[in-house]
Amino acid sequence: MEAQTPSERALNILRRRLCDPNFIFSAFSDSPDSNYSKLKYLISDSVTKGCNNSMLLLGPSGCGKIEILDLVLKDLRNENPEMISVVKLDGQLHSDDNHALKEIARQLCSEHKLLFSKVASSDDNSQFMIAVLREYGLAHMTMIFVLDEFDLFTQYQFSKSCSLQGKQRFLYSLLDAMQSVKSQAVVVGVSCRLDADQLLEKRVRSRFSHRKLLFLPPSNGEIQKLFDCILTLPADSSLPDDYVIKFNAKINNILGDQRLKEILNTLSVSDSSVRQFLKFLFRVVCDMDTKSGLLSLENFQAAVLSIQRQPKLEIQRGS
Amino acid sequence: MENEGSPHVIRRTTRSSSSSMPNTPNKIQESKKKVDSCSPSILDDLVSREEHVSLDTLVSNFPGRKLQILDILRLVGPLNSPMLPLYLYGGPSTGKTSVVLQIFRHLKRPFVYSGCRTCYNPRVLFESILNQLALHRRNLGNGYSSAKRCERPADFVTYLQELLTGVITSLKANSAKPGLLETGERASGEMVYLIFDDIELVREWHKHSGIISLLFKLHCYLKIPEVGLIFITNSSPDTYYLDTVLAEEPVHLFFPDYTEDELEQIFLRNQPNPKLYSSFLDAVLNPFCRITRRIDVLSIAFEPLFQKYCKPLSDLGLVPNRDEKRILCSYLNPHIALSTNEVFKVLSNSSLEVEENEEKAKKKENVRKLGDGQDPNDIDFHISISAKYLLISAFLASRNPATLDAALFDSTGGGDNRKRKRKSSETSKEQKEQGEQDLLMKGPGTFPLERLLAIFQCITSVAEGFVEEEQLKDGLLEVEVGDCGLMSDVLLQLSTLCNASFISRGESCPLEGLTRYRSTVSEDMALKVARSLKFPLSKYLYRR
């Protein structure tokens, strides 16, 4: 295990990078007009000013909405610890309002080392949430609610054919609690439905600010930057210097190749999200020749073929 | 952890032995010694307990799967390197599960296997994964209860996160101790892999449509890089697009069907006399390959055939020369046809998309051939007997007016009454000549499903009496009819016939709201089918 070759270690580094969204999206964070900076400004503003806020992050799936949000929250937590606590909910898991309230209570309990009661009723949980919100307001701390798959929170009640009052009850009670109590809270909804704000019913919409941040698939320039950033090995790692130089030279070489541009083009025709690009790079890196330890253009070509598979055709052919 | 050690072995044994290829029984040796020598821990429990296999034996154990094995190894990656979720798909019996399990035996990394066939609902699935991670065994002592009661996906994610972090920290602590690693019997690495088998079945769980996207998104929820997810299924990835529009799409890897050569290699493994068996395969493999390439089906079909093949031989160690081969082949040939029929029947009953499609394609092809005028007296396509009866009853239902049903088919279906009834229909014939002409111009009429089924039941009950009479005359028919109950899967057959456009499904009746059907086969065709069944169709026809 200790006797790993440089190429194996390089492979390990690359794979770690590809599977770590923090690394990948931090590449986007430096420019001032990026979504990262906007989002950070919005949230830190409401943290320092001590006001309520709400916003929606919209964009097609796989473009790093939640990843960038995570990055922002991590940075903010580092900058002002003890000021922020984050509650994360997912529309797929907690769209039922009872479960959502329970999950909020559970996360708050585990954050403040309180004993969480599983049998607490939904009313108890909502009381608890309001009490905590009030305390937060008094202590000038900000609670951040992250609602992933926001559209599902708006849809759940329709299927249950509840009374009118039951519609979007969770969102309503959350937003209403924020307004009625003197609190500091930020609600961030994340959705890949661009019309997510239209799904809100009137009483919820009026309590929701209509701030929207649009996340778009990366442009060609960004893809190339990402490519360079992910595949270039760091010079200060434990890897031998000459190997790193050779590897990076090869990557630069490939990056300048016209054929690579064609490959990236074909890739972005079907799906231009970051996630698809990462999947592609993952395959490339997996196919890396461990003997020479270098990536070659053939790796890229093979990977794009394996991504463009046509499963139905394969099964029909039976081979 | 220490005190609940040895009982784990039992569970592991059952799983691992069932996972191994059936034709490698010599490899399955439970190494009990290992358990005694080292104190069991979290690592031992999650790692396969079987002997370590080298890459070479792994590849040679699975002929024709070398590319896939190497691909999986590359995607799973070297020690301690994270991976994106992996999605393995391919037809049934192409070695997906066994390849994966053997690979983990080779890698000696901890994994949790859960098949969605045995874990038949979300709760069982969740709890089985959590139990395995928590090293919990259900026994009499704890009243066969699980480690955690967990029904909702949200709870599952929370518990899973807790347990996995625990397992991974203990793995890291263990790999930090160099002494343990040197023994070579411990699990290696800090990664834990979750393997989900047969996930296409999850789609059929009612009211739990969210589970499949939960599984695909699991690694977004967990956000633990030390967890690898592997999904195994026999349906292709685009069948999941509907469920997982929002979900993360995993990395795909396709397991193609075995080619004929690969099948030969597989069947030649562990044969006492490979030469003899290969000459047997030469004769048998080609016709069977056209029907199916599933090893499980083929191996069942080949076993009795090989016995028949060997019957004339006195010495099983013999290597047949060319002439002998030819003689043996000619001896075997009639059995092959019979046996392929059987295999075909089994497949047509199971609702496998692909096979059904193949079947349909064949039928259409043959129908076209019939149209060209070859073989006028014989239908040379295969449909099951019940499908033939269904076809005839649909034809009758379309042709005859509904009011005559009671006259034509007695509810008892007795053959004796038939002539009298038919005469009565003959007397009314002249009066309704005009009506007949209208009917002919109108083309085949529509009928509801109930009427079709009633007619079907009548004519099959008549036919069964028939067959008994003719049993002695026609051996083949007896074999075919004797095995399959005529009423089996009628609705399935009906939908097959609809798909093959023998019967067309019309729009529903505005008053009753039921779907109405219409038979589209010509009279010649129906007569041909009837002839092949020795069914007196003309007696039941209204005009003739």
PDB file of C-alpha atoms in Angstrom, chain B residues 82-318:
ATOM      1  CA  PRO B  82     -13.677   7.799  -4.327  1.00  0.00           C
ATOM      2  CA  MET B  83     -15.946   6.934  -7.215  1.00  0.00           C
ATOM      3  CA  LEU B  84     -19.046   8.218  -8.916  1.00  0.00           C
ATOM      4  CA  PRO B  85     -22.081   5.933  -8.750  1.00  0.00           C
ATOM      5  CA  LEU B  86     -21.845   3.066 -11.169  1.00  0.00           C
ATOM      6  CA  TYR B  87     -24.742   1.601 -13.100  1.00  0.00           C
ATOM      7  CA  LEU B  88     -24.356  -1.890 -14.533  1.00  0.00           C
ATOM      8  CA  TYR B  89     -26.983  -3.125 -16.917  1.00  0.00           C
ATOM      9  CA  GLY B  90     -27.463  -6.009 -19.276  1.00  0.00           C
ATOM     10  CA  GLY B  91     -29.871  -8.804 -20.046  1.00  0.00           C
ATOM     11  CA  PRO B  92     -30.736 -11.471 -17.520  1.00  0.00           C
ATOM     12  CA  SER B  93     -28.097 -14.091 -16.844  1.00  0.00           C
ATOM     13  CA  THR B  94     -25.172 -12.178 -18.250  1.00  0.00           C
ATOM     14  CA  GLY B  95     -23.180 -12.400 -15.059  1.00  0.00           C
ATOM     15  CA  LYS B  96     -23.645  -8.921 -13.654  1.00  0.00           C
ATOM     16  CA  THR B  97     -24.172  -9.775 -10.020  1.00  0.00           C
ATOM     17  CA  SER B  98     -21.679 -12.585  -9.848  1.00  0.00           C
ATOM     18  CA  VAL B  99     -18.983 -10.534 -11.558  1.00  0.00           C
ATOM     19  CA  VAL B 100     -19.448  -7.682  -9.119  1.00  0.00           C
ATOM     20  CA  LEU B 101     -19.463  -9.902  -6.055  1.00  0.00           C
ATOM     21  CA  GLN B 102     -16.394 -11.779  -7.208  1.00  0.00           C
ATOM     22  CA  ILE B 103     -14.639  -8.506  -7.913  1.00  0.00           C
ATOM     23  CA  PHE B 104     -15.203  -7.437  -4.355  1.00  0.00           C
ATOM     24  CA  ARG B 105     -13.917 -10.789  -3.231  1.00  0.00           C
ATOM     25  CA  HIS B 106     -10.840 -10.036  -5.263  1.00  0.00           C
ATOM     26  CA  LEU B 107     -10.474  -6.488  -3.948  1.00  0.00           C
ATOM     27  CA  LYS B 108     -11.261  -7.458  -0.350  1.00  0.00           C
ATOM     28  CA  ARG B 109     -13.040  -4.225   0.304  1.00  0.00           C
ATOM     29  CA  PRO B 110     -16.012  -3.850   2.592  1.00  0.00           C
ATOM     30  CA  PHE B 111     -19.372  -3.775   0.882  1.00  0.00           C
ATOM     31  CA  VAL B 112     -23.056  -4.059   1.634  1.00  0.00           C
ATOM     32  CA  TYR B 113     -25.118  -6.055  -0.814  1.00  0.00           C
ATOM     33  CA  SER B 114     -28.860  -5.766  -1.001  1.00  0.00           C
ATOM     34  CA  GLY B 115     -30.987  -7.293  -3.681  1.00  0.00           C
ATOM     35  CA  CYS B 116     -34.297  -5.655  -4.327  1.00  0.00           C
ATOM     36  CA  ARG B 117     -35.789  -9.034  -5.125  1.00  0.00           C
ATOM     37  CA  THR B 118     -35.412 -10.325  -1.595  1.00  0.00           C
ATOM     38  CA  CYS B 119     -35.921  -6.919  -0.056  1.00  0.00           C
ATOM     39  CA  TYR B 120     -39.392  -6.589  -1.409  1.00  0.00           C
ATOM     40  CA  ASN B 121     -40.424  -3.235  -0.023  1.00  0.00           C
ATOM     41  CA  PRO B 122     -38.690  -0.049   1.020  1.00  0.00           C
ATOM     42  CA  ARG B 123     -38.745  -0.865   4.687  1.00  0.00           C
ATOM     43  CA  VAL B 124     -37.138  -4.263   4.233  1.00  0.00           C
ATOM     44  CA  LEU B 125     -34.557  -2.772   1.899  1.00  0.00           C
ATOM     45  CA  PHE B 126     -33.672   0.061   4.259  1.00  0.00           C
ATOM     46  CA  GLU B 127     -33.523  -2.143   7.286  1.00  0.00           C
ATOM     47  CA  SER B 128     -31.451  -4.801   5.604  1.00  0.00           C
ATOM     48  CA  ILE B 129     -28.842  -2.224   4.620  1.00  0.00           C
ATOM     49  CA  LEU B 130     -28.841  -0.663   8.068  1.00  0.00           C
ATOM     50  CA  ASN B 131     -28.638  -4.074   9.738  1.00  0.00           C
ATOM     51  CA  GLN B 132     -25.668  -5.051   7.667  1.00  0.00           C
ATOM     52  CA  LEU B 133     -23.906  -1.812   8.459  1.00  0.00           C
ATOM     53  CA  ALA B 134     -24.716  -1.982  12.127  1.00  0.00           C
ATOM     54  CA  LEU B 135     -23.585  -5.618  12.242  1.00  0.00           C
ATOM     55  CA  HIS B 136     -26.970  -6.438  13.604  1.00  0.00           C
ATOM     56  CA  ARG B 137     -28.412  -9.894  13.203  1.00  0.00           C
ATOM     57  CA  ARG B 138     -32.024 -10.648  13.674  1.00  0.00           C
ATOM     58  CA  ASN B 139     -32.403 -13.611  15.969  1.00  0.00           C
ATOM     59  CA  LEU B 140     -34.600 -15.027  18.678  1.00  0.00           C
ATOM     60  CA  GLY B 141     -32.881 -12.886  21.303  1.00  0.00           C
ATOM     61  CA  ASN B 142     -34.015  -9.623  19.816  1.00  0.00           C
ATOM     62  CA  GLY B 143     -37.315 -10.982  18.599  1.00  0.00           C
ATOM     63  CA  TYR B 144     -36.193 -10.848  14.965  1.00  0.00           C
ATOM     64  CA  SER B 145     -36.339  -7.096  15.052  1.00  0.00           C
ATOM     65  CA  SER B 146     -34.076  -4.876  13.027  1.00  0.00           C
ATOM     66  CA  ALA B 147     -31.393  -2.598  14.374  1.00  0.00           C
ATOM     67  CA  LYS B 148     -33.470   0.431  13.571  1.00  0.00           C
ATOM     68  CA  ARG B 149     -37.047   0.696  12.593  1.00  0.00           C
ATOM     69  CA  CYS B 150     -37.045   2.697   9.434  1.00  0.00           C
ATOM     70  CA  GLU B 151     -39.819   3.189   6.972  1.00  0.00           C
ATOM     71  CA  ARG B 152     -39.441   6.631   5.541  1.00  0.00           C
ATOM     72  CA  PRO B 153     -36.704   7.626   3.101  1.00  0.00           C
ATOM     73  CA  ALA B 154     -35.828  10.630   5.255  1.00  0.00           C
ATOM     74  CA  ASP B 155     -35.119   8.411   8.264  1.00  0.00           C
ATOM     75  CA  PHE B 156     -33.157   6.038   6.095  1.00  0.00           C
ATOM     76  CA  VAL B 157     -30.872   8.781   4.872  1.00  0.00           C
ATOM     77  CA  THR B 158     -30.275  10.038   8.395  1.00  0.00           C
ATOM     78  CA  TYR B 159     -29.538   6.615   9.861  1.00  0.00           C
ATOM     79  CA  LEU B 160     -27.417   5.641   6.901  1.00  0.00           C
ATOM     80  CA  GLN B 161     -25.370   8.761   7.292  1.00  0.00           C
ATOM     81  CA  GLU B 162     -24.784   8.062  10.978  1.00  0.00           C
ATOM     82  CA  LEU B 163     -23.873   4.432  10.467  1.00  0.00           C
ATOM     83  CA  LEU B 164     -21.626   5.054   7.496  1.00  0.00           C
ATOM     84  CA  THR B 165     -19.649   7.727   9.267  1.00  0.00           C
ATOM     85  CA  GLY B 166     -19.191   5.306  12.143  1.00  0.00           C
ATOM     86  CA  VAL B 167     -18.067   2.496   9.890  1.00  0.00           C
ATOM     87  CA  ILE B 168     -15.700   4.729   7.973  1.00  0.00           C
ATOM     88  CA  THR B 169     -14.051   6.143  11.064  1.00  0.00           C
ATOM     89  CA  SER B 170     -13.435   2.645  12.356  1.00  0.00           C
ATOM     90  CA  LEU B 171     -12.084   1.642   8.969  1.00  0.00           C
ATOM     91  CA  LYS B 172      -9.728   4.579   9.014  1.00  0.00           C
ATOM     92  CA  ALA B 173      -8.622   3.759  12.540  1.00  0.00           C
ATOM     93  CA  ASN B 174      -7.939   0.216  11.467  1.00  0.00           C
ATOM     94  CA  SER B 175      -6.005   1.074   8.367  1.00  0.00           C
ATOM     95  CA  ALA B 176      -3.889   3.397  10.458  1.00  0.00           C
ATOM     96  CA  LYS B 177      -2.637   0.383  12.375  1.00  0.00           C
ATOM     97  CA  PRO B 178      -0.002  -1.154  10.160  1.00  0.00           C
ATOM     98  CA  GLY B 179       0.129  -4.432  12.082  1.00  0.00           C
ATOM     99  CA  LEU B 180      -3.302  -5.478  11.040  1.00  0.00           C
ATOM    100  CA  LEU B 181      -2.736  -4.867   7.399  1.00  0.00           C
ATOM    101  CA  GLU B 182       0.205  -7.159   7.208  1.00  0.00           C
ATOM    102  CA  THR B 183      -1.894 -10.165   8.049  1.00  0.00           C
ATOM    103  CA  GLY B 184      -3.453  -9.714   4.650  1.00  0.00           C
ATOM    104  CA  GLU B 185      -6.743 -11.056   5.843  1.00  0.00           C
ATOM    105  CA  ARG B 186      -8.304  -7.776   6.761  1.00  0.00           C
ATOM    106  CA  ALA B 187     -10.390  -5.555   4.644  1.00  0.00           C
ATOM    107  CA  SER B 188      -8.404  -2.977   2.815  1.00  0.00           C
ATOM    108  CA  GLY B 189      -9.144   0.640   2.262  1.00  0.00           C
ATOM    109  CA  GLU B 190     -11.390   3.217   3.779  1.00  0.00           C
ATOM    110  CA  MET B 191     -14.170   2.927   1.265  1.00  0.00           C
ATOM    111  CA  VAL B 192     -17.495   1.246   1.847  1.00  0.00           C
ATOM    112  CA  TYR B 193     -19.488   0.156  -1.177  1.00  0.00           C
ATOM    113  CA  LEU B 194     -23.230  -0.213  -1.304  1.00  0.00           C
ATOM    114  CA  ILE B 195     -24.439  -2.586  -3.983  1.00  0.00           C
ATOM    115  CA  PHE B 196     -28.070  -2.540  -5.035  1.00  0.00           C
ATOM    116  CA  ASP B 197     -29.157  -5.454  -7.159  1.00  0.00           C
ATOM    117  CA  ASP B 198     -32.242  -5.784  -9.403  1.00  0.00           C
ATOM    118  CA  ILE B 199     -33.260  -2.184  -8.951  1.00  0.00           C
ATOM    119  CA  GLU B 200     -35.687  -2.416 -11.844  1.00  0.00           C
ATOM    120  CA  LEU B 201     -37.991  -4.154  -9.382  1.00  0.00           C
ATOM    121  CA  VAL B 202     -38.173  -1.025  -7.256  1.00  0.00           C
ATOM    122  CA  ARG B 203     -40.215   0.570  -9.981  1.00  0.00           C
ATOM    123  CA  GLU B 204     -42.964  -1.939  -9.418  1.00  0.00           C
ATOM    124  CA  TRP B 205     -43.308  -1.175  -5.747  1.00  0.00           C
ATOM    125  CA  HIS B 206     -46.580   0.636  -5.469  1.00  0.00           C
ATOM    126  CA  LYS B 207     -46.743   4.109  -4.018  1.00  0.00           C
ATOM    127  CA  HIS B 208     -42.998   4.162  -3.680  1.00  0.00           C
ATOM    128  CA  SER B 209     -42.018   5.719  -6.930  1.00  0.00           C
ATOM    129  CA  GLY B 210     -39.688   8.039  -5.087  1.00  0.00           C
ATOM    130  CA  ILE B 211     -37.445   5.224  -3.955  1.00  0.00           C
ATOM    131  CA  ILE B 212     -35.658   4.835  -7.248  1.00  0.00           C
ATOM    132  CA  SER B 213     -34.721   8.481  -7.432  1.00  0.00           C
ATOM    133  CA  LEU B 214     -33.758   8.298  -3.789  1.00  0.00           C
ATOM    134  CA  LEU B 215     -31.309   5.533  -4.632  1.00  0.00           C
ATOM    135  CA  PHE B 216     -29.890   7.430  -7.584  1.00  0.00           C
ATOM    136  CA  LYS B 217     -29.528  10.582  -5.526  1.00  0.00           C
ATOM    137  CA  LEU B 218     -28.199   8.797  -2.480  1.00  0.00           C
ATOM    138  CA  HIS B 219     -24.689  10.025  -2.922  1.00  0.00           C
ATOM    139  CA  CYS B 220     -25.863  13.633  -3.146  1.00  0.00           C
ATOM    140  CA  TYR B 221     -27.724  13.172   0.096  1.00  0.00           C
ATOM    141  CA  LEU B 222     -24.926  11.408   1.896  1.00  0.00           C
ATOM    142  CA  LYS B 223     -22.089  13.624   0.701  1.00  0.00           C
ATOM    143  CA  ILE B 224     -19.558  11.143   2.020  1.00  0.00           C
ATOM    144  CA  PRO B 225     -16.821  10.598  -0.551  1.00  0.00           C
ATOM    145  CA  GLU B 226     -15.841   7.300   1.038  1.00  0.00           C
ATOM    146  CA  VAL B 227     -19.065   5.666  -0.085  1.00  0.00           C
ATOM    147  CA  GLY B 228     -19.287   4.004  -3.467  1.00  0.00           C
ATOM    148  CA  LEU B 229     -22.648   3.097  -4.958  1.00  0.00           C
ATOM    149  CA  ILE B 230     -23.167   0.343  -7.490  1.00  0.00           C
ATOM    150  CA  PHE B 231     -26.495  -0.372  -9.110  1.00  0.00           C
ATOM    151  CA  ILE B 232     -27.203  -3.578 -10.956  1.00  0.00           C
ATOM    152  CA  THR B 233     -30.228  -3.989 -13.161  1.00  0.00           C
ATOM    153  CA  ASN B 234     -31.392  -5.643 -16.328  1.00  0.00           C
ATOM    154  CA  SER B 235     -33.175  -2.672 -17.781  1.00  0.00           C
ATOM    155  CA  SER B 236     -31.385  -0.055 -19.741  1.00  0.00           C
ATOM    156  CA  PRO B 237     -30.700   3.365 -18.240  1.00  0.00           C
ATOM    157  CA  ASP B 238     -33.185   5.254 -20.386  1.00  0.00           C
ATOM    158  CA  THR B 239     -36.035   3.406 -18.695  1.00  0.00           C
ATOM    159  CA  TYR B 240     -35.233   5.437 -15.628  1.00  0.00           C
ATOM    160  CA  TYR B 241     -35.266   8.843 -17.228  1.00  0.00           C
ATOM    161  CA  LEU B 242     -38.859   9.392 -16.270  1.00  0.00           C
ATOM    162  CA  ASP B 243     -38.228   8.682 -12.628  1.00  0.00           C
ATOM    163  CA  THR B 244     -34.998  10.501 -12.353  1.00  0.00           C
ATOM    164  CA  VAL B 245     -35.313  13.643 -14.350  1.00  0.00           C
ATOM    165  CA  LEU B 246     -33.965  15.511 -11.408  1.00  0.00           C
ATOM    166  CA  ALA B 247     -31.620  12.870 -10.195  1.00  0.00           C
ATOM    167  CA  GLU B 248     -27.976  12.350 -10.695  1.00  0.00           C
ATOM    168  CA  GLU B 249     -27.199  10.150 -13.628  1.00  0.00           C
ATOM    169  CA  PRO B 250     -24.696   7.417 -12.809  1.00  0.00           C
ATOM    170  CA  VAL B 251     -21.842   6.133 -14.929  1.00  0.00           C
ATOM    171  CA  HIS B 252     -23.097   3.358 -17.182  1.00  0.00           C
ATOM    172  CA  LEU B 253     -21.537   0.054 -18.011  1.00  0.00           C
ATOM    173  CA  PHE B 254     -23.213  -2.425 -20.326  1.00  0.00           C
ATOM    174  CA  PHE B 255     -23.022  -6.194 -20.026  1.00  0.00           C
ATOM    175  CA  PRO B 256     -23.772  -7.549 -23.478  1.00  0.00           C
ATOM    176  CA  ASP B 257     -25.285 -10.960 -24.053  1.00  0.00           C
ATOM    177  CA  TYR B 258     -22.781 -13.741 -24.451  1.00  0.00           C
ATOM    178  CA  THR B 259     -21.775 -14.592 -27.975  1.00  0.00           C
ATOM    179  CA  GLU B 260     -21.914 -18.143 -29.193  1.00  0.00           C
ATOM    180  CA  ASP B 261     -18.210 -18.677 -28.650  1.00  0.00           C
ATOM    181  CA  GLU B 262     -18.409 -17.366 -25.143  1.00  0.00           C
ATOM    182  CA  LEU B 263     -21.339 -19.624 -24.410  1.00  0.00           C
ATOM    183  CA  GLU B 264     -19.306 -22.541 -25.634  1.00  0.00           C
ATOM    184  CA  GLN B 265     -16.461 -21.608 -23.333  1.00  0.00           C
ATOM    185  CA  ILE B 266     -18.824 -21.294 -20.408  1.00  0.00           C
ATOM    186  CA  PHE B 267     -20.474 -24.626 -20.996  1.00  0.00           C
ATOM    187  CA  LEU B 268     -17.150 -26.336 -21.518  1.00  0.00           C
ATOM    188  CA  ARG B 269     -15.993 -25.359 -18.055  1.00  0.00           C
ATOM    189  CA  ASN B 270     -15.920 -28.167 -15.511  1.00  0.00           C
ATOM    190  CA  GLN B 271     -16.887 -30.798 -18.035  1.00  0.00           C
ATOM    191  CA  PRO B 272     -15.337 -34.236 -17.471  1.00  0.00           C
ATOM    192  CA  ASN B 273     -14.949 -34.892 -21.173  1.00  0.00           C
ATOM    193  CA  PRO B 274     -14.586 -31.527 -22.938  1.00  0.00           C
ATOM    194  CA  LYS B 275     -14.076 -33.036 -26.402  1.00  0.00           C
ATOM    195  CA  LEU B 276     -17.302 -34.963 -26.293  1.00  0.00           C
ATOM    196  CA  TYR B 277     -19.172 -32.017 -24.848  1.00  0.00           C
ATOM    197  CA  SER B 278     -17.824 -29.639 -27.425  1.00  0.00           C
ATOM    198  CA  SER B 279     -19.022 -31.896 -30.229  1.00  0.00           C
ATOM    199  CA  PHE B 280     -22.384 -31.923 -28.490  1.00  0.00           C
ATOM    200  CA  LEU B 281     -22.346 -28.150 -28.288  1.00  0.00           C
ATOM    201  CA  ASP B 282     -21.509 -27.897 -31.972  1.00  0.00           C
ATOM    202  CA  ALA B 283     -24.762 -29.601 -32.728  1.00  0.00           C
ATOM    203  CA  VAL B 284     -26.879 -27.902 -30.110  1.00  0.00           C
ATOM    204  CA  LEU B 285     -25.652 -24.408 -29.477  1.00  0.00           C
ATOM    205  CA  ASN B 286     -26.493 -22.847 -32.808  1.00  0.00           C
ATOM    206  CA  PRO B 287     -30.227 -23.609 -32.870  1.00  0.00           C
ATOM    207  CA  PHE B 288     -30.631 -22.645 -29.240  1.00  0.00           C
ATOM    208  CA  CYS B 289     -28.704 -19.409 -29.584  1.00  0.00           C
ATOM    209  CA  ARG B 290     -31.308 -18.124 -31.953  1.00  0.00           C
ATOM    210  CA  ILE B 291     -33.911 -18.435 -29.257  1.00  0.00           C
ATOM    211  CA  THR B 292     -32.096 -17.409 -26.147  1.00  0.00           C
ATOM    212  CA  ARG B 293     -28.644 -16.793 -24.822  1.00  0.00           C
ATOM    213  CA  ARG B 294     -29.544 -17.008 -21.209  1.00  0.00           C
ATOM    214  CA  ILE B 295     -27.231 -19.406 -19.474  1.00  0.00           C
ATOM    215  CA  ASP B 296     -29.794 -20.452 -16.900  1.00  0.00           C
ATOM    216  CA  VAL B 297     -32.330 -21.462 -19.523  1.00  0.00           C
ATOM    217  CA  LEU B 298     -29.753 -23.107 -21.745  1.00  0.00           C
ATOM    218  CA  SER B 299     -28.139 -25.150 -19.019  1.00  0.00           C
ATOM    219  CA  ILE B 300     -31.490 -26.577 -18.015  1.00  0.00           C
ATOM    220  CA  ALA B 301     -32.296 -27.418 -21.622  1.00  0.00           C
ATOM    221  CA  PHE B 302     -28.896 -28.932 -22.333  1.00  0.00           C
ATOM    222  CA  GLU B 303     -28.757 -31.339 -19.464  1.00  0.00           C
ATOM    223  CA  PRO B 304     -31.351 -33.868 -20.697  1.00  0.00           C
ATOM    224  CA  LEU B 305     -30.184 -33.374 -24.268  1.00  0.00           C
ATOM    225  CA  PHE B 306     -26.640 -34.292 -23.372  1.00  0.00           C
ATOM    226  CA  GLN B 307     -27.848 -37.419 -21.658  1.00  0.00           C
ATOM    227  CA  LYS B 308     -29.687 -38.399 -24.814  1.00  0.00           C
ATOM    228  CA  TYR B 309     -26.590 -37.575 -26.804  1.00  0.00           C
ATOM    229  CA  CYS B 310     -24.506 -39.875 -24.656  1.00  0.00           C
ATOM    230  CA  LYS B 311     -26.998 -42.708 -24.599  1.00  0.00           C
ATOM    231  CA  PRO B 312     -25.601 -44.586 -27.588  1.00  0.00           C
ATOM    232  CA  LEU B 313     -22.086 -44.262 -26.220  1.00  0.00           C
ATOM    233  CA  SER B 314     -20.754 -46.985 -24.012  1.00  0.00           C
ATOM    234  CA  ASP B 315     -17.745 -45.065 -22.775  1.00  0.00           C
ATOM    235  CA  LEU B 316     -18.188 -41.474 -21.692  1.00  0.00           C
ATOM    236  CA  GLY B 317     -14.473 -40.818 -21.853  1.00  0.00           C
ATOM    237  CA  LEU B 318     -14.566 -41.411 -25.568  1.00  0.00           C
TER     238      LEU B 318
END
